[in-house]
CSV table of C-alpha atoms and ligand atoms in Angstrom, one decimal:
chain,number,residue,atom,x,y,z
A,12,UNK,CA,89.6,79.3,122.0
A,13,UNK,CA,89.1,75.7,120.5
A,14,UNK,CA,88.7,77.9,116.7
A,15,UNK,CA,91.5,79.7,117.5
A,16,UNK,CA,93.6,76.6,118.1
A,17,UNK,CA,92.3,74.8,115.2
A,18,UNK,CA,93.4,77.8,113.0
A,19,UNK,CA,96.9,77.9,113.8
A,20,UNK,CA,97.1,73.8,113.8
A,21,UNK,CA,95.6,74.7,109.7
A,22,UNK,CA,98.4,77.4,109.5
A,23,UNK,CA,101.1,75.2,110.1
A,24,UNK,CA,99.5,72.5,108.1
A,25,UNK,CA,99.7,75.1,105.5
A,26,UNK,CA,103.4,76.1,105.8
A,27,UNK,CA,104.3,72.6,105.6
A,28,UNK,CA,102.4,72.2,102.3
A,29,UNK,CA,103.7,75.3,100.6
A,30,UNK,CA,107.6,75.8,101.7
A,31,UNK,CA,108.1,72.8,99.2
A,32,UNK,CA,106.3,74.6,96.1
A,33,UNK,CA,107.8,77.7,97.2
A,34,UNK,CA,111.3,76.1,96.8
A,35,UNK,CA,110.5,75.0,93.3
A,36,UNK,CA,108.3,78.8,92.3
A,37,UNK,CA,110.8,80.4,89.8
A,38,UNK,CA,109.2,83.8,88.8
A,39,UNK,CA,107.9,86.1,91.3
A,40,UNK,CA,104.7,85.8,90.0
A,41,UNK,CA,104.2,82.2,91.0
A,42,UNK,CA,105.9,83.0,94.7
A,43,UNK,CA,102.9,85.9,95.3
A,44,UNK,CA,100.3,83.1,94.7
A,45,UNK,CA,101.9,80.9,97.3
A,46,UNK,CA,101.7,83.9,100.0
A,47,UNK,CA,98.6,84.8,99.1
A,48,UNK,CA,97.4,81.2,100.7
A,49,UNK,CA,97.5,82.7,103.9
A,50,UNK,CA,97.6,86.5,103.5
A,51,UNK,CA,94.9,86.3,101.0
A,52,UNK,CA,94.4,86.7,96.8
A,53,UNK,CA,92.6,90.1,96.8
A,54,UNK,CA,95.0,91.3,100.2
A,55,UNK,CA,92.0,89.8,102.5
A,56,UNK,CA,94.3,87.6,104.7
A,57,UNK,CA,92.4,84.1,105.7
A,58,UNK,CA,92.6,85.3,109.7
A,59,UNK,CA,92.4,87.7,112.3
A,60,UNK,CA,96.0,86.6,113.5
A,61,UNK,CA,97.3,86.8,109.8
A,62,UNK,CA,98.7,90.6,109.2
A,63,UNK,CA,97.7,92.1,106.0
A,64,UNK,CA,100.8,92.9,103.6
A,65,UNK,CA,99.0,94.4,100.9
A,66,UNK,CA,99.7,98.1,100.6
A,67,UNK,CA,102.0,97.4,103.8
A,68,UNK,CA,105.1,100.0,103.2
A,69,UNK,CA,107.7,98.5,101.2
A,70,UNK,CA,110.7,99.3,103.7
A,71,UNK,CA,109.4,97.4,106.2
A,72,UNK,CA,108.2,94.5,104.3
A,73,UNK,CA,111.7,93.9,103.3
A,74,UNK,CA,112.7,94.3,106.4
A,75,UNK,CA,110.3,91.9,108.4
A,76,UNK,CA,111.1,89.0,105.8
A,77,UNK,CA,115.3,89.3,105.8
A,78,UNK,CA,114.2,89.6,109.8
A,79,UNK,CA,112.4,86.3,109.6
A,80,UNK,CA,115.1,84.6,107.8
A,81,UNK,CA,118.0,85.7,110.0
A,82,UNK,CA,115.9,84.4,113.2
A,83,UNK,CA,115.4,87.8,114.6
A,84,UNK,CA,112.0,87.9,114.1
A,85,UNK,CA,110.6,84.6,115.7
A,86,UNK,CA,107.3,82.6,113.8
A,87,UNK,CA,106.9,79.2,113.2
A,88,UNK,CA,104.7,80.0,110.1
A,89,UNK,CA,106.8,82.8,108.9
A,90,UNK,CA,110.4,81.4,109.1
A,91,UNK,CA,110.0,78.6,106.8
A,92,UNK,CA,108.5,80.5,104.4
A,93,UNK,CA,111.8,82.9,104.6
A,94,UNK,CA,114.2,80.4,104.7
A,95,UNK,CA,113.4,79.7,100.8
A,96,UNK,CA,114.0,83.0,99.8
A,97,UNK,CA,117.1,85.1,98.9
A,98,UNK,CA,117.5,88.3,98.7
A,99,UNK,CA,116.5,89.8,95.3
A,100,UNK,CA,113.1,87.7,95.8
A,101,UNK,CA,112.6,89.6,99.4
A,102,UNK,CA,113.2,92.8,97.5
A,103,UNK,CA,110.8,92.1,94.5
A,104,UNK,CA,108.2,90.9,97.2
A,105,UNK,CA,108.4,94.0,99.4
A,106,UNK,CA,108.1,95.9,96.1
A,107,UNK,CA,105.1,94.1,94.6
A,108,UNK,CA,102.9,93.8,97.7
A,109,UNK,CA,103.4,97.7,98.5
A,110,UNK,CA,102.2,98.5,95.2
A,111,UNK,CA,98.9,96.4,96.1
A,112,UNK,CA,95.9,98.0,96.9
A,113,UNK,CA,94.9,98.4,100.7
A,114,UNK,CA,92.2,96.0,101.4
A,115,UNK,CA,89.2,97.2,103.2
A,116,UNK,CA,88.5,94.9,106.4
A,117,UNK,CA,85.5,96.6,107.2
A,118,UNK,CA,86.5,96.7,110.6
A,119,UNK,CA,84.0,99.2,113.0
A,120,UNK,CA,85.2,102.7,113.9
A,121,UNK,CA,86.3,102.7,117.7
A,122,UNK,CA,83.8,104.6,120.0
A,123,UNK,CA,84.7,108.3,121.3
A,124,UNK,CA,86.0,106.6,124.5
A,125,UNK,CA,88.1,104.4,123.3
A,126,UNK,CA,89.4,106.7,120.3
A,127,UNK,CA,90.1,109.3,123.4
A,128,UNK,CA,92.7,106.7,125.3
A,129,UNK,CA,93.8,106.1,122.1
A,130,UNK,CA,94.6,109.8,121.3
A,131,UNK,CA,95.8,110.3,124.7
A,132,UNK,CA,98.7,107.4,124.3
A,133,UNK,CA,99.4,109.1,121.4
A,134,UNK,CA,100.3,112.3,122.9
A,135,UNK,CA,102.2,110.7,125.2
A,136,UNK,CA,104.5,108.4,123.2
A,137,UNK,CA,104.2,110.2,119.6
A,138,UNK,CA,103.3,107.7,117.9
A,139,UNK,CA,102.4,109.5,114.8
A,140,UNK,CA,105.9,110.8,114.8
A,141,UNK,CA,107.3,107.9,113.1
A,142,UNK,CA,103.6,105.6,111.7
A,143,UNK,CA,103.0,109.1,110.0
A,144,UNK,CA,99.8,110.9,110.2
A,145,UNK,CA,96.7,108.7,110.1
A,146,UNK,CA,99.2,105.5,111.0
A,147,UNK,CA,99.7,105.9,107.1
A,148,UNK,CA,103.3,104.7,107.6
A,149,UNK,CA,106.7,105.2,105.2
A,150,UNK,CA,109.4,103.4,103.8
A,151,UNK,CA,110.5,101.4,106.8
A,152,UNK,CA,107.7,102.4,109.3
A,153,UNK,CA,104.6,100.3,108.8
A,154,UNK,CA,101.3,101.1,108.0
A,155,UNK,CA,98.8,100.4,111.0
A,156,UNK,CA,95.3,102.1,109.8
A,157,UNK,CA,93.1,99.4,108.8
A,158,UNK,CA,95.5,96.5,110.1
A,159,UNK,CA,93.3,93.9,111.9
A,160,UNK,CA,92.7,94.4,114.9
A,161,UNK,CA,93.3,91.0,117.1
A,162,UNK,CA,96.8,91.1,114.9
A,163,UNK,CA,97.7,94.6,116.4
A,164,UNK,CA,97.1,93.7,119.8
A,165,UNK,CA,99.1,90.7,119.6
A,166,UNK,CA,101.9,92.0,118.3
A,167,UNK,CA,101.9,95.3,120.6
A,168,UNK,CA,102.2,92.2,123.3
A,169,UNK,CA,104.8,90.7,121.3
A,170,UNK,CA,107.1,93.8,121.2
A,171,UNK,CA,106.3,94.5,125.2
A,172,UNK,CA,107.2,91.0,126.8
A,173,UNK,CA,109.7,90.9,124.2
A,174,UNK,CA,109.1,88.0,122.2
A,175,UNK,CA,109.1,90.0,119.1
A,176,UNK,CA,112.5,91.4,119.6
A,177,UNK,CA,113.3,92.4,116.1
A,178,UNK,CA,113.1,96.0,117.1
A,179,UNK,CA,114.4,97.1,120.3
A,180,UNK,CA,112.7,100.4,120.5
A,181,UNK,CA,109.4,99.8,119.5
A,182,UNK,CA,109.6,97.3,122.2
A,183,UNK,CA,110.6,100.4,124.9
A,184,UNK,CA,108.2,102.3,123.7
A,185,UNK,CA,105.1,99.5,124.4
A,186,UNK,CA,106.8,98.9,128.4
A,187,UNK,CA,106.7,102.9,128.4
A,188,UNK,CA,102.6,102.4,127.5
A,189,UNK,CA,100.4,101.0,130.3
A,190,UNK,CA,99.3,97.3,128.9
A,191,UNK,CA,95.7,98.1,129.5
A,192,UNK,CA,96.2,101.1,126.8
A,193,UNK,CA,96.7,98.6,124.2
A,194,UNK,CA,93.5,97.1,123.5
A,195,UNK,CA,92.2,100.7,123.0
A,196,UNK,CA,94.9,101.3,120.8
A,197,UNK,CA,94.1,98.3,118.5
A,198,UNK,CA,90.7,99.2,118.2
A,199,UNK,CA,91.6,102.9,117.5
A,200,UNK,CA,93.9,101.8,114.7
A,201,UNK,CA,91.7,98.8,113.1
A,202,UNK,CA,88.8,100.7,112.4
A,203,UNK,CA,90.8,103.9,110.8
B,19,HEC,C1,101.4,79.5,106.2
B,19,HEC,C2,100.8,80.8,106.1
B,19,HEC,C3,101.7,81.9,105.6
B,19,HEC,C4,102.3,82.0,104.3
B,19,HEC,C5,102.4,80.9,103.3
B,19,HEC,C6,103.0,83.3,104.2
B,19,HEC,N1,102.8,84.0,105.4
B,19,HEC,FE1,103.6,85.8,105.8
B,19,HEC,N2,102.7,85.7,107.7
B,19,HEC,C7,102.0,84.7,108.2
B,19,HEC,C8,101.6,84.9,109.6
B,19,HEC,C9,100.8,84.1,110.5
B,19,HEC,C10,102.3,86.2,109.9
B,19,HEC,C11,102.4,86.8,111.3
B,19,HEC,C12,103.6,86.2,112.0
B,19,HEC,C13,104.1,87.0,113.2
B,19,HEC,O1,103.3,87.4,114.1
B,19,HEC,O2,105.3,87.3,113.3
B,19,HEC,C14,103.0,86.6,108.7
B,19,HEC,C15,103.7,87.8,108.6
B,19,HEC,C16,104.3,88.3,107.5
B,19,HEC,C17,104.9,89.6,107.4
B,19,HEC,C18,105.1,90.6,108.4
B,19,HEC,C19,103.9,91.6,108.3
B,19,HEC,C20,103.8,92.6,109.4
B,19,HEC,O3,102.9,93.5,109.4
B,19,HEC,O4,104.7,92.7,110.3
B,19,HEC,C21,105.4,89.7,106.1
B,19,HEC,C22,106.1,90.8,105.4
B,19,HEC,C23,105.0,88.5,105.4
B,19,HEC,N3,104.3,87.6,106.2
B,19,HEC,C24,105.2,88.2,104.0
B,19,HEC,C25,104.9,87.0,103.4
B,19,HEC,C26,105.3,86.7,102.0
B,19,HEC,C27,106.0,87.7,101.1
B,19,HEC,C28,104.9,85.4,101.8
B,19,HEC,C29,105.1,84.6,100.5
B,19,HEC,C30,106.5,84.4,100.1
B,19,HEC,C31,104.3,84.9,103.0
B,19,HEC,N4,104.3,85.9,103.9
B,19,HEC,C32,103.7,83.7,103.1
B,19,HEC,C33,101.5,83.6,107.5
B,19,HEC,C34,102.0,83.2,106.2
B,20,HEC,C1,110.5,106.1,117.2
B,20,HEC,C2,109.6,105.7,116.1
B,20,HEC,C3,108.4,104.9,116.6
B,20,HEC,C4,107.4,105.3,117.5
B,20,HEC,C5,107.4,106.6,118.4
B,20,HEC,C6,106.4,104.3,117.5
B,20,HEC,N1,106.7,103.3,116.6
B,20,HEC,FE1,105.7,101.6,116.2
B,20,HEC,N2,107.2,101.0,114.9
B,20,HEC,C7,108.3,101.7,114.6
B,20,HEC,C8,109.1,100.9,113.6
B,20,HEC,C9,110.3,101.4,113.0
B,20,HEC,C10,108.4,99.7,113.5
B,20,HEC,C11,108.9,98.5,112.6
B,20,HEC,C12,109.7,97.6,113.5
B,20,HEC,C13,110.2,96.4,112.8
B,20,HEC,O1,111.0,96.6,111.8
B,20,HEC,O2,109.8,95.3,113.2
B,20,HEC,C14,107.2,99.7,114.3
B,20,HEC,C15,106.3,98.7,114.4
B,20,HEC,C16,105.0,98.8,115.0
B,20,HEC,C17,104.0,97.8,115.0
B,20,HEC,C18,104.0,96.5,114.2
B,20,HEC,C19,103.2,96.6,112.9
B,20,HEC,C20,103.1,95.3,112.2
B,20,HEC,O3,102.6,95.3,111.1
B,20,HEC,O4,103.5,94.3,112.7
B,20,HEC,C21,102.9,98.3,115.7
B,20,HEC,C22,101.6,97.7,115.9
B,20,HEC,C23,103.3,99.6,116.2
B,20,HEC,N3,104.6,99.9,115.8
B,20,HEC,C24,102.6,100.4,117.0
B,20,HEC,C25,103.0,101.6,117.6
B,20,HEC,C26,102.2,102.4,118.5
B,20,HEC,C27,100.8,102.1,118.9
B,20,HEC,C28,103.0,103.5,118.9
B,20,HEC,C29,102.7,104.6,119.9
B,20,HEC,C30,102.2,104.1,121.2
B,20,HEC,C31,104.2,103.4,118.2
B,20,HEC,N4,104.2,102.2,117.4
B,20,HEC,C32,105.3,104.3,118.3
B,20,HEC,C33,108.6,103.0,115.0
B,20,HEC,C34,107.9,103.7,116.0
């Protein structure tokens, strides 16, 4: 708990140093380097909590950061960092970091039980139906496969109590899945 604190205390430490170079970054070029301070220079992010954006679909990457900046999407690490940008830089980022290669996490393949409850949420909420077949994702549905897997748990939570309320339905459809189910899922997903 106490690392875990100290991490996002060094996040926001973070944000406050970089919002003022990403105000004066002109090219895109310089702007990547500034986000890769926290979501990493080869797509490894520098935490658990820290999604990876590298290789994320480029739909939804526009769409989380115009989300950010409008306040619909609530983070205190995030929003800053949105507020300096417009939206042809939002655009070009979406575009660059989906073009980025997929980092390997190296996170362990889930055991059969936990890949069975896994499967078995699946089937019941079709979740494959919009992340694609093996959580792949496409254009404005996000990859999960490979996503860490303390991030995807989080956010799961975030969508169910409603705190991440940027998307209504994904939100139904984690109160429609039993909370215990989402741990499994996480697992499932991070080590696929
Ligand atoms: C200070 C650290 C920090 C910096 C700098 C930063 N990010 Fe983030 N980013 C985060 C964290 C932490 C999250 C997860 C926030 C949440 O849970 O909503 C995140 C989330 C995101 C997401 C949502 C990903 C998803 O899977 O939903 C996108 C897109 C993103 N960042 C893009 C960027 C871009 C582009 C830049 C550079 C312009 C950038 N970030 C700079 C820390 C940072
Ligand atoms: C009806 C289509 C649909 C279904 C079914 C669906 N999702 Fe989603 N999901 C989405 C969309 C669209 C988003 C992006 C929301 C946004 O823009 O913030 C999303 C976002 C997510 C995210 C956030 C990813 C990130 O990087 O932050 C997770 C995790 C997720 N879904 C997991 C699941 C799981 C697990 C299931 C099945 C139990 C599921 N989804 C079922 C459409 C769906």
């Amino acid at each position: 708990m106490k690392n875990w604190t100290t991490s996002v205390g060094a996040l926001a430490v973070m944000t406050l140093a970089i919002v003022p170079r990403l105000a004066a970054a002109q090219s895109i070029e310089e702007k990547v380097e500034l986000c890769a301070a926290c979501h990493g220079d080869k797509g490894v992010p520098i935490d658990k909590d820290t999604p990876v954006i590298s290789g994320q679909t480029q739909g939804y990457l526009y769409f989380q950061l115009r989300d950010y900046k409008s306040g619909a999407r609530k983070d205190d690490r995030m929003a800053p960092v949105a507020q300096m940008l417009e939206r042809p830089d939002m655009l070009a980022l979406a575009e660059y970091f989906s073009k980025q290669p997929w980092p390997a996490l190296g996170q362990p393949q889930a055991p059969a039980d936990v890949a069975a409850r896994a499967q078995r949420t699946n089937t019941a909420v079709a979740c494959t139906g919009c992340h694609q077949g093996e959580y792949q994702g496409e254009g404005t549905q996000p990859r999960l496969a490979g996503q860490w897997k303390d991030y995807l748990l989080r956010t799961m939570l975030d969508f169910r109590n409603r705190k991440r309320g940027n998307n209504p339905g994904m939100s139904d459809l984690m109160l429609a899945t039993p909370e215990d189910e989402l741990a499994p899922m996480a697992e499932y997903l991070a080590g696929r």
